[in-house]
PDB file of C-alpha atoms in Angstrom:
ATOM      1  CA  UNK A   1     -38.328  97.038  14.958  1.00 80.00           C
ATOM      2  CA  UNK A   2     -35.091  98.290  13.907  1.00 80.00           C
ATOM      3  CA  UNK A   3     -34.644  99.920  10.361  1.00 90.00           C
ATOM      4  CA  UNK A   4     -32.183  97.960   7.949  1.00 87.00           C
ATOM      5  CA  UNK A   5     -29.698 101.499   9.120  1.00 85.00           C
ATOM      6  CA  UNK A   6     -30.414 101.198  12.321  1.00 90.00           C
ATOM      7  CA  UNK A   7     -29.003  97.097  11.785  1.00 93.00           C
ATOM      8  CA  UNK A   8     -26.493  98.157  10.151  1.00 93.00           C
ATOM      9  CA  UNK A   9     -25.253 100.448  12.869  1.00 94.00           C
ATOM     10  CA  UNK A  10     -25.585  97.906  15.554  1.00 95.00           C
ATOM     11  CA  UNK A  11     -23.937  95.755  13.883  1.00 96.00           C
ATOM     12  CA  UNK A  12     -21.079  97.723  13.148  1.00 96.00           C
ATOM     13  CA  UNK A  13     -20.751  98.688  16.975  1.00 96.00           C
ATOM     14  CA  UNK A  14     -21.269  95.207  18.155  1.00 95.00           C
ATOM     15  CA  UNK A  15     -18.143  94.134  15.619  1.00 95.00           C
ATOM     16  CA  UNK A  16     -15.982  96.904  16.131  1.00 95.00           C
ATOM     17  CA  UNK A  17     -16.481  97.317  20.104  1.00 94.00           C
ATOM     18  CA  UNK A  18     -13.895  94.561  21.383  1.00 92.00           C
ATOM     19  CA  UNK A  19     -11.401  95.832  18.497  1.00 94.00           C
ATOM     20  CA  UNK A  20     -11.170  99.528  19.920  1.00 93.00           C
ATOM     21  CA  UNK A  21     -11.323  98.118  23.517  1.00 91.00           C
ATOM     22  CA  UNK A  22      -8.135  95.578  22.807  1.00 90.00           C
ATOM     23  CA  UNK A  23      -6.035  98.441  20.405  1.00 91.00           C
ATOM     24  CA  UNK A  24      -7.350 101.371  21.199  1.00 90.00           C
ATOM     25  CA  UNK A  25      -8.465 104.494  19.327  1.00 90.00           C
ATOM     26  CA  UNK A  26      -5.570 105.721  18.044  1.00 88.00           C
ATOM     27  CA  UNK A  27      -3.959 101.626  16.755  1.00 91.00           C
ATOM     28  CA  UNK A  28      -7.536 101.248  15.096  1.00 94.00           C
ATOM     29  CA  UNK A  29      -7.529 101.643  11.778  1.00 94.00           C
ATOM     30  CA  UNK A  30     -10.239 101.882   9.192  1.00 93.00           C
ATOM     31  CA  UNK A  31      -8.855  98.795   7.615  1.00 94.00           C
ATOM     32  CA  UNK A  32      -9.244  96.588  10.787  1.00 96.00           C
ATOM     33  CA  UNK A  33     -12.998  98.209  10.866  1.00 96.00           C
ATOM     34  CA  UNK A  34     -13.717  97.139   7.386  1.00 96.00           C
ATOM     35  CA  UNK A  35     -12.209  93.800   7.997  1.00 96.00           C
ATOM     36  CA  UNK A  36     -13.795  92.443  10.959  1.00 96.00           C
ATOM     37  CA  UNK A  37     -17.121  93.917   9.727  1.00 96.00           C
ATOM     38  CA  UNK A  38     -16.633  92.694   6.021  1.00 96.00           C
ATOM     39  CA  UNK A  39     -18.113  95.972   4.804  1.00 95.00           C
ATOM     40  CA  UNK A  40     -16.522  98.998   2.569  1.00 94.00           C
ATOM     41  CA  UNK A  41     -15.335 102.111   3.554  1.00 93.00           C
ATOM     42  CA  UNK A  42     -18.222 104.022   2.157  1.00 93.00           C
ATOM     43  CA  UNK A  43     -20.441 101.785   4.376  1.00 93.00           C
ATOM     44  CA  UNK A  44     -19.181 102.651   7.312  1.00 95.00           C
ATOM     45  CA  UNK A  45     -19.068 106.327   6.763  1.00 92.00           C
ATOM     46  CA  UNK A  46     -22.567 106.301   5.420  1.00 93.00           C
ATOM     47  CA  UNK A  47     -23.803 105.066   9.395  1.00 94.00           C
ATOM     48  CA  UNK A  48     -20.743 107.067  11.372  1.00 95.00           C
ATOM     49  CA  UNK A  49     -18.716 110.444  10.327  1.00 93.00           C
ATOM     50  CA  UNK A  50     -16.010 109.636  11.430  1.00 94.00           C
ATOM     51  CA  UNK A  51     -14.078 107.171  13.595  1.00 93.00           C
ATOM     52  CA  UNK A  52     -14.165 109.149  16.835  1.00 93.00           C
ATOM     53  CA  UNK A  53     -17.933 108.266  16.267  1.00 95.00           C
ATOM     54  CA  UNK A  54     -17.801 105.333  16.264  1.00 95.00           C
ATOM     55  CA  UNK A  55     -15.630 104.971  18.651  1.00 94.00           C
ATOM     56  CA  UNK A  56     -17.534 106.406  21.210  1.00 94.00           C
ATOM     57  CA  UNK A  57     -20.778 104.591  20.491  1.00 95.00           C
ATOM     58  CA  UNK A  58     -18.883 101.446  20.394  1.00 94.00           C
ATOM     59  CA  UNK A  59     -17.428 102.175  24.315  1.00 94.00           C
ATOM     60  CA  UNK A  60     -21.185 103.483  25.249  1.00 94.00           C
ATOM     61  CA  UNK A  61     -22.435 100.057  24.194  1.00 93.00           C
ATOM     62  CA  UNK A  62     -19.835  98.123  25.863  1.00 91.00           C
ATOM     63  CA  UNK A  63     -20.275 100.184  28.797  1.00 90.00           C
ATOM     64  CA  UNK A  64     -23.838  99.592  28.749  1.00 92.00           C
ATOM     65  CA  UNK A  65     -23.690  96.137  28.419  1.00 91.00           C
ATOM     66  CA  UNK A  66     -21.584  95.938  31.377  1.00 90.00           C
ATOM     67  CA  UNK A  67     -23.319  98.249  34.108  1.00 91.00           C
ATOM     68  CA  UNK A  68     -26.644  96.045  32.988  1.00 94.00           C
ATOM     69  CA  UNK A  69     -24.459  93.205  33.751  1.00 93.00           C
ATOM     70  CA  UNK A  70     -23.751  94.679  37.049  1.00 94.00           C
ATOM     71  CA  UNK A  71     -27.261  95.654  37.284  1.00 94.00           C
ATOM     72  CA  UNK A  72     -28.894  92.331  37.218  1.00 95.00           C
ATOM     73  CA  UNK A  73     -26.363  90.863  39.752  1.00 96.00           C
ATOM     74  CA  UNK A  74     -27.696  93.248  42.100  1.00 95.00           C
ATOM     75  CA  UNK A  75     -31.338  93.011  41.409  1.00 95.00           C
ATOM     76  CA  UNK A  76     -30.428  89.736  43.654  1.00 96.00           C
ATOM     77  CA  UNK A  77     -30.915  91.757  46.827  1.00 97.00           C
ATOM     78  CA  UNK A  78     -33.460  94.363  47.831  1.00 97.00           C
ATOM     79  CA  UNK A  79     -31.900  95.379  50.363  1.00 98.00           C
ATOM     80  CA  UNK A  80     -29.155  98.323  49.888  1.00 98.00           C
ATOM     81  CA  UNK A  81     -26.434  97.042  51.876  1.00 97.00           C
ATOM     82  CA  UNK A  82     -26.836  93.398  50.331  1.00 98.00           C
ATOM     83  CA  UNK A  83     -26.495  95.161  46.901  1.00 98.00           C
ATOM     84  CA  UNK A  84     -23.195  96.584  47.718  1.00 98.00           C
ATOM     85  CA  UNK A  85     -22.242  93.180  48.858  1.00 98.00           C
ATOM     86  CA  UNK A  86     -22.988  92.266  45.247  1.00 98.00           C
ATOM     87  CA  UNK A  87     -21.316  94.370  43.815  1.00 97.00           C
ATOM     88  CA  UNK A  88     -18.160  93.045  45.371  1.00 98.00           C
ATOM     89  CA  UNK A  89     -19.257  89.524  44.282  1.00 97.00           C
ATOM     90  CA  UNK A  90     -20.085  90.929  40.641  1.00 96.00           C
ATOM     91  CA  UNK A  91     -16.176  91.810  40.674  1.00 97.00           C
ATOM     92  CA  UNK A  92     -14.515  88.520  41.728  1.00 97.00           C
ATOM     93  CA  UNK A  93     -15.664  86.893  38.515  1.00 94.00           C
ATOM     94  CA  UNK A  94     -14.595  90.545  36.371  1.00 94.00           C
ATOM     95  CA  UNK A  95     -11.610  88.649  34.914  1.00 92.00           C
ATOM     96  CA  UNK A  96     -13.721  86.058  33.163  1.00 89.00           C
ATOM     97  CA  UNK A  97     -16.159  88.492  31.675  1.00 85.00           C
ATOM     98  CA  UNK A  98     -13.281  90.790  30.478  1.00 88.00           C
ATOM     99  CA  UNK A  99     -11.781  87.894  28.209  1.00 83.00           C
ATOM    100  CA  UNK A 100     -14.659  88.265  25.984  1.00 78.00           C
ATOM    101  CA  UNK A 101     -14.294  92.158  25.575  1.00 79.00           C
ATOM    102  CA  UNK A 102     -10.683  92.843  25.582  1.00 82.00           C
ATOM    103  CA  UNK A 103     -10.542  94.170  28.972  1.00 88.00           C
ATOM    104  CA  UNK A 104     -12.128  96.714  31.405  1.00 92.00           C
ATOM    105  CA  UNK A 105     -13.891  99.332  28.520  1.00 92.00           C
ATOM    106  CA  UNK A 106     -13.271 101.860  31.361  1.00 93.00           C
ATOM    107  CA  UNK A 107      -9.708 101.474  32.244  1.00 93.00           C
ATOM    108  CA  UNK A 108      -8.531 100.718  28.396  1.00 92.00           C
ATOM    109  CA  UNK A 109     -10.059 103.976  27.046  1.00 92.00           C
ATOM    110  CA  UNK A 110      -9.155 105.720  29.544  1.00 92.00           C
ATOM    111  CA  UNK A 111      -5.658 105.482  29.418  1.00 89.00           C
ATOM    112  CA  UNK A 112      -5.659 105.342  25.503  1.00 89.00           C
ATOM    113  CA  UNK A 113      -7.582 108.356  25.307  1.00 91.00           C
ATOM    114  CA  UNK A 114      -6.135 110.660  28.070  1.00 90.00           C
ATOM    115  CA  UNK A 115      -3.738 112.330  25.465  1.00 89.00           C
ATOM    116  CA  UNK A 116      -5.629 111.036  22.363  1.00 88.00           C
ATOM    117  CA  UNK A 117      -8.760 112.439  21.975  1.00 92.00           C
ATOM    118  CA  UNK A 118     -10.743 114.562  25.019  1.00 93.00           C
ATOM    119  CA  UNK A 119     -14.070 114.101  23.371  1.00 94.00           C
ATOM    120  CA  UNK A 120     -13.683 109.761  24.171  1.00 94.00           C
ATOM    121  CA  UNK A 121     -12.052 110.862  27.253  1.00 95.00           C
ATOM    122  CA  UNK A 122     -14.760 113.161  28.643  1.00 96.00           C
ATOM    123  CA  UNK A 123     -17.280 110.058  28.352  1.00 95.00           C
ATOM    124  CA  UNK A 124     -14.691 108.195  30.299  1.00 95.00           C
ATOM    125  CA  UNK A 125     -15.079 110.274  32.835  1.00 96.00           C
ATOM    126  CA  UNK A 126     -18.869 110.880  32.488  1.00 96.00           C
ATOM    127  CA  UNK A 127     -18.558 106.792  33.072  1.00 95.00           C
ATOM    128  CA  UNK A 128     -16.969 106.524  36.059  1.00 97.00           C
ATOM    129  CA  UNK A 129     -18.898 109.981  37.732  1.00 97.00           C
ATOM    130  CA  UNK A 130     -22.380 107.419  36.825  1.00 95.00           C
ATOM    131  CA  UNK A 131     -20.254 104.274  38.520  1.00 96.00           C
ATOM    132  CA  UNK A 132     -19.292 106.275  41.397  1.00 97.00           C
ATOM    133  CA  UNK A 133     -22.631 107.587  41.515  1.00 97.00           C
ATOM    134  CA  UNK A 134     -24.662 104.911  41.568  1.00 96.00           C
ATOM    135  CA  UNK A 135     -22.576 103.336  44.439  1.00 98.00           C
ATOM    136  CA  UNK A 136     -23.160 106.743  46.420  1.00 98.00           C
ATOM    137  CA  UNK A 137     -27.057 106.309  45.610  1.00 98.00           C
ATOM    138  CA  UNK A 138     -27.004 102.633  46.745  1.00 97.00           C
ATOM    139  CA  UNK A 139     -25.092 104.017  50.019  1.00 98.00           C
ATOM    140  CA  UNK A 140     -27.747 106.769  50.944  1.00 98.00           C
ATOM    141  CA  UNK A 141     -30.512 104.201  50.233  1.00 98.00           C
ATOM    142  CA  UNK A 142     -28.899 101.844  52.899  1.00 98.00           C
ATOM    143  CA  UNK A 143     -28.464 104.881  55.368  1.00 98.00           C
ATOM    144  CA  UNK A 144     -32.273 105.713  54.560  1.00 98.00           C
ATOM    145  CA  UNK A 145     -32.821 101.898  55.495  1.00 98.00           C
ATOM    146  CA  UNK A 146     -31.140 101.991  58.482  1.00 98.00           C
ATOM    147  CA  UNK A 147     -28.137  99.374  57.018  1.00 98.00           C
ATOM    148  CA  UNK A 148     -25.856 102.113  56.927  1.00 98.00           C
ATOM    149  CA  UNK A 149     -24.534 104.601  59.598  1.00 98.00           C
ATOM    150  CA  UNK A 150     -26.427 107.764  59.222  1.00 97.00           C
ATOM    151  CA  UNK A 151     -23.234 109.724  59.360  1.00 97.00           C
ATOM    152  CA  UNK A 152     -21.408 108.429  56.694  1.00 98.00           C
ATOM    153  CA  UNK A 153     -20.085 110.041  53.660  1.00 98.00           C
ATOM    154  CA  UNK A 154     -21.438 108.339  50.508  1.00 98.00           C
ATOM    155  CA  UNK A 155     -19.478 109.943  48.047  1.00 98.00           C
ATOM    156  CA  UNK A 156     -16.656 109.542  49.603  1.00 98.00           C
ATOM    157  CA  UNK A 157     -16.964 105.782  50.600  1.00 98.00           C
ATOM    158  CA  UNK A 158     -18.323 105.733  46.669  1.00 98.00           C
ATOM    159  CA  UNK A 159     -15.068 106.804  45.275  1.00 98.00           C
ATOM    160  CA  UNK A 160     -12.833 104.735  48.163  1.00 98.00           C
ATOM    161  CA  UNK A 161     -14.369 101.502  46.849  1.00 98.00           C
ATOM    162  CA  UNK A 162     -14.454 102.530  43.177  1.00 98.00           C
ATOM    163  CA  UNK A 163     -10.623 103.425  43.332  1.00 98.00           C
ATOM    164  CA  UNK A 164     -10.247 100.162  45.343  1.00 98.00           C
ATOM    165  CA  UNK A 165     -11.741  98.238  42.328  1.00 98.00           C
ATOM    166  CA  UNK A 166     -10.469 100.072  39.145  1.00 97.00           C
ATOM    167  CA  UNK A 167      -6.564  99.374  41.028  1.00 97.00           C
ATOM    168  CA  UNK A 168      -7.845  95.543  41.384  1.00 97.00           C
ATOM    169  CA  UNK A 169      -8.349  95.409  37.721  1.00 96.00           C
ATOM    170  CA  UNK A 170      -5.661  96.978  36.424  1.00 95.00           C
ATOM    171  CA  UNK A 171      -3.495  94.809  38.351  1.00 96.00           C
ATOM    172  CA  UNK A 172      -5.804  91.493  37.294  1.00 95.00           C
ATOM    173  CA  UNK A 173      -4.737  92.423  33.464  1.00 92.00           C
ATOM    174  CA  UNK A 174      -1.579  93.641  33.956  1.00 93.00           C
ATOM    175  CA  UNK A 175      -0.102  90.694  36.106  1.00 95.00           C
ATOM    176  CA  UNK A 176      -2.747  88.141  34.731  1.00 93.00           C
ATOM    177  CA  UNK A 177      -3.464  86.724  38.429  1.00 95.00           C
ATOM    178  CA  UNK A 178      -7.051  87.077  39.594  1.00 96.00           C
ATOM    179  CA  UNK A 179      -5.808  86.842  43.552  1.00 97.00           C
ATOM    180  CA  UNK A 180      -5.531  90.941  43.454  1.00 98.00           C
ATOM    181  CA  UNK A 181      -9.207  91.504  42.991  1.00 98.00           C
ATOM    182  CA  UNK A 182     -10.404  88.369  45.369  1.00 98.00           C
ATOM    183  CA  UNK A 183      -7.808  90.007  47.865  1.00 98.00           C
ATOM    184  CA  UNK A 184      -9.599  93.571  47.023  1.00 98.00           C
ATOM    185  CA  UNK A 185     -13.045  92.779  47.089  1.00 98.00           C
ATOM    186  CA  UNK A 186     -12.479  90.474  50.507  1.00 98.00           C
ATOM    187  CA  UNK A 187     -10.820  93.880  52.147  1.00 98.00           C
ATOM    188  CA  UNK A 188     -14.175  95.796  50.655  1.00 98.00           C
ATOM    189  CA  UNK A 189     -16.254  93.424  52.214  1.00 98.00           C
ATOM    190  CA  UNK A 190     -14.521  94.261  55.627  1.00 98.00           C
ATOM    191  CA  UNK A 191     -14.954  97.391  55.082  1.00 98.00           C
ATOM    192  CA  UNK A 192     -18.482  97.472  54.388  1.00 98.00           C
ATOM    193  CA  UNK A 193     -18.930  95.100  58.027  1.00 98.00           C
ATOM    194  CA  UNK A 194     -16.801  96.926  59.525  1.00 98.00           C
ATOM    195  CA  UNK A 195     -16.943 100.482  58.662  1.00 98.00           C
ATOM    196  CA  UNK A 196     -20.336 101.251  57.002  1.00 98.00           C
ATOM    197  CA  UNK A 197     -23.001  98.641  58.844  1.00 97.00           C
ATOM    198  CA  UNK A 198     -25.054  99.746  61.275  1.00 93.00           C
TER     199      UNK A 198
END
């Protein structure tokens, strides 16, 4: 049971979240905090020090909310090369789910906080090292299965089809045409046949 702070907090985040992911740190201002959430000033500093604070727990939930998103699509599948499939299929419908945050949380804060602020940056990158991660973990498990050819390089395939994605969505947002990241996930697919299967 959450405290009536804790409530508070969450429900700040939950408000404030799409804001930072559609502006950005820097074109947030306190006033569009205290508008959207209806509450004063004082309130918000009295659950965050500072906006940087916020804005970081506000990308770790959004973040969070969509690796468990990504999560359950691949709890589909025991089986690790099935999951990677998945994760391909998780990705064709990325557009759709974007609309209701403002865009890809990891792309947008990346490039808004590159020059803005290293300590949002750093958990960019500590977001994308987990992402890549994962995918390398889910590669050695299939290699471990016998799905995967023992002598492939997971990190390396990891980051390939990471970079393959991230390049899909930029190009989803930026040209608002959905056929880039069908087109990208059908050529990971391949690749995955193709390259990794045993």
């Amino acid at each position: 049971m959450l405290t009536k702070a804790e409530q508070t907090s969450e429900f700040i985040i939950q408000t404030v979240a799409p804001i930072f992911n559609k502006n950005g740190y820097a074109a947030t201002s306190l006033s569009d905090i205290t508008k959207a959430t209806g509450l004063t000033k004082g309130a918000i500093y009295g659950n965050f020090k500072n906006k940087e604070e916020l804005a970081i727990a506000a990308f770790r939930m959004t973040e969070k909310n969509m690796l468990k998103r990504i999560a359950n699509h691949q709890s589909l599948s025991n089986s690790p090369i099935e999951k990677l499939f998945l994760v391909t299929d998780f990705y064709r419908n990325y557009y759709n789910y974007t609309q209701e945050t403002g865009g890809c949380p990891v792309i947008n804060m990346s490039i808004d906080s590159k020059y803005q602020n290293e300590v949002l940056f750093q958990y960019v990158q500590f977001s994308i090292n987990k992402i890549q991660n994962n995918l390398a973990k889910l590669i050695d498990a299939g290699k471990a299965a016998n799905e995967i050819k023992p002598k492939i390089n997971a990190m390396q395939y990891a980051k390939r089809i990471y970079t393959m994605i991230t390049g899909a969505i930029f190009m989803i947002h930026t040209m608002d045409d959905n056929s880039y990241m069908i087109d990208t996930m059908n050529q990971i697919d391949i690749m995955i046949q193709t390259e990794l299967k045993q």
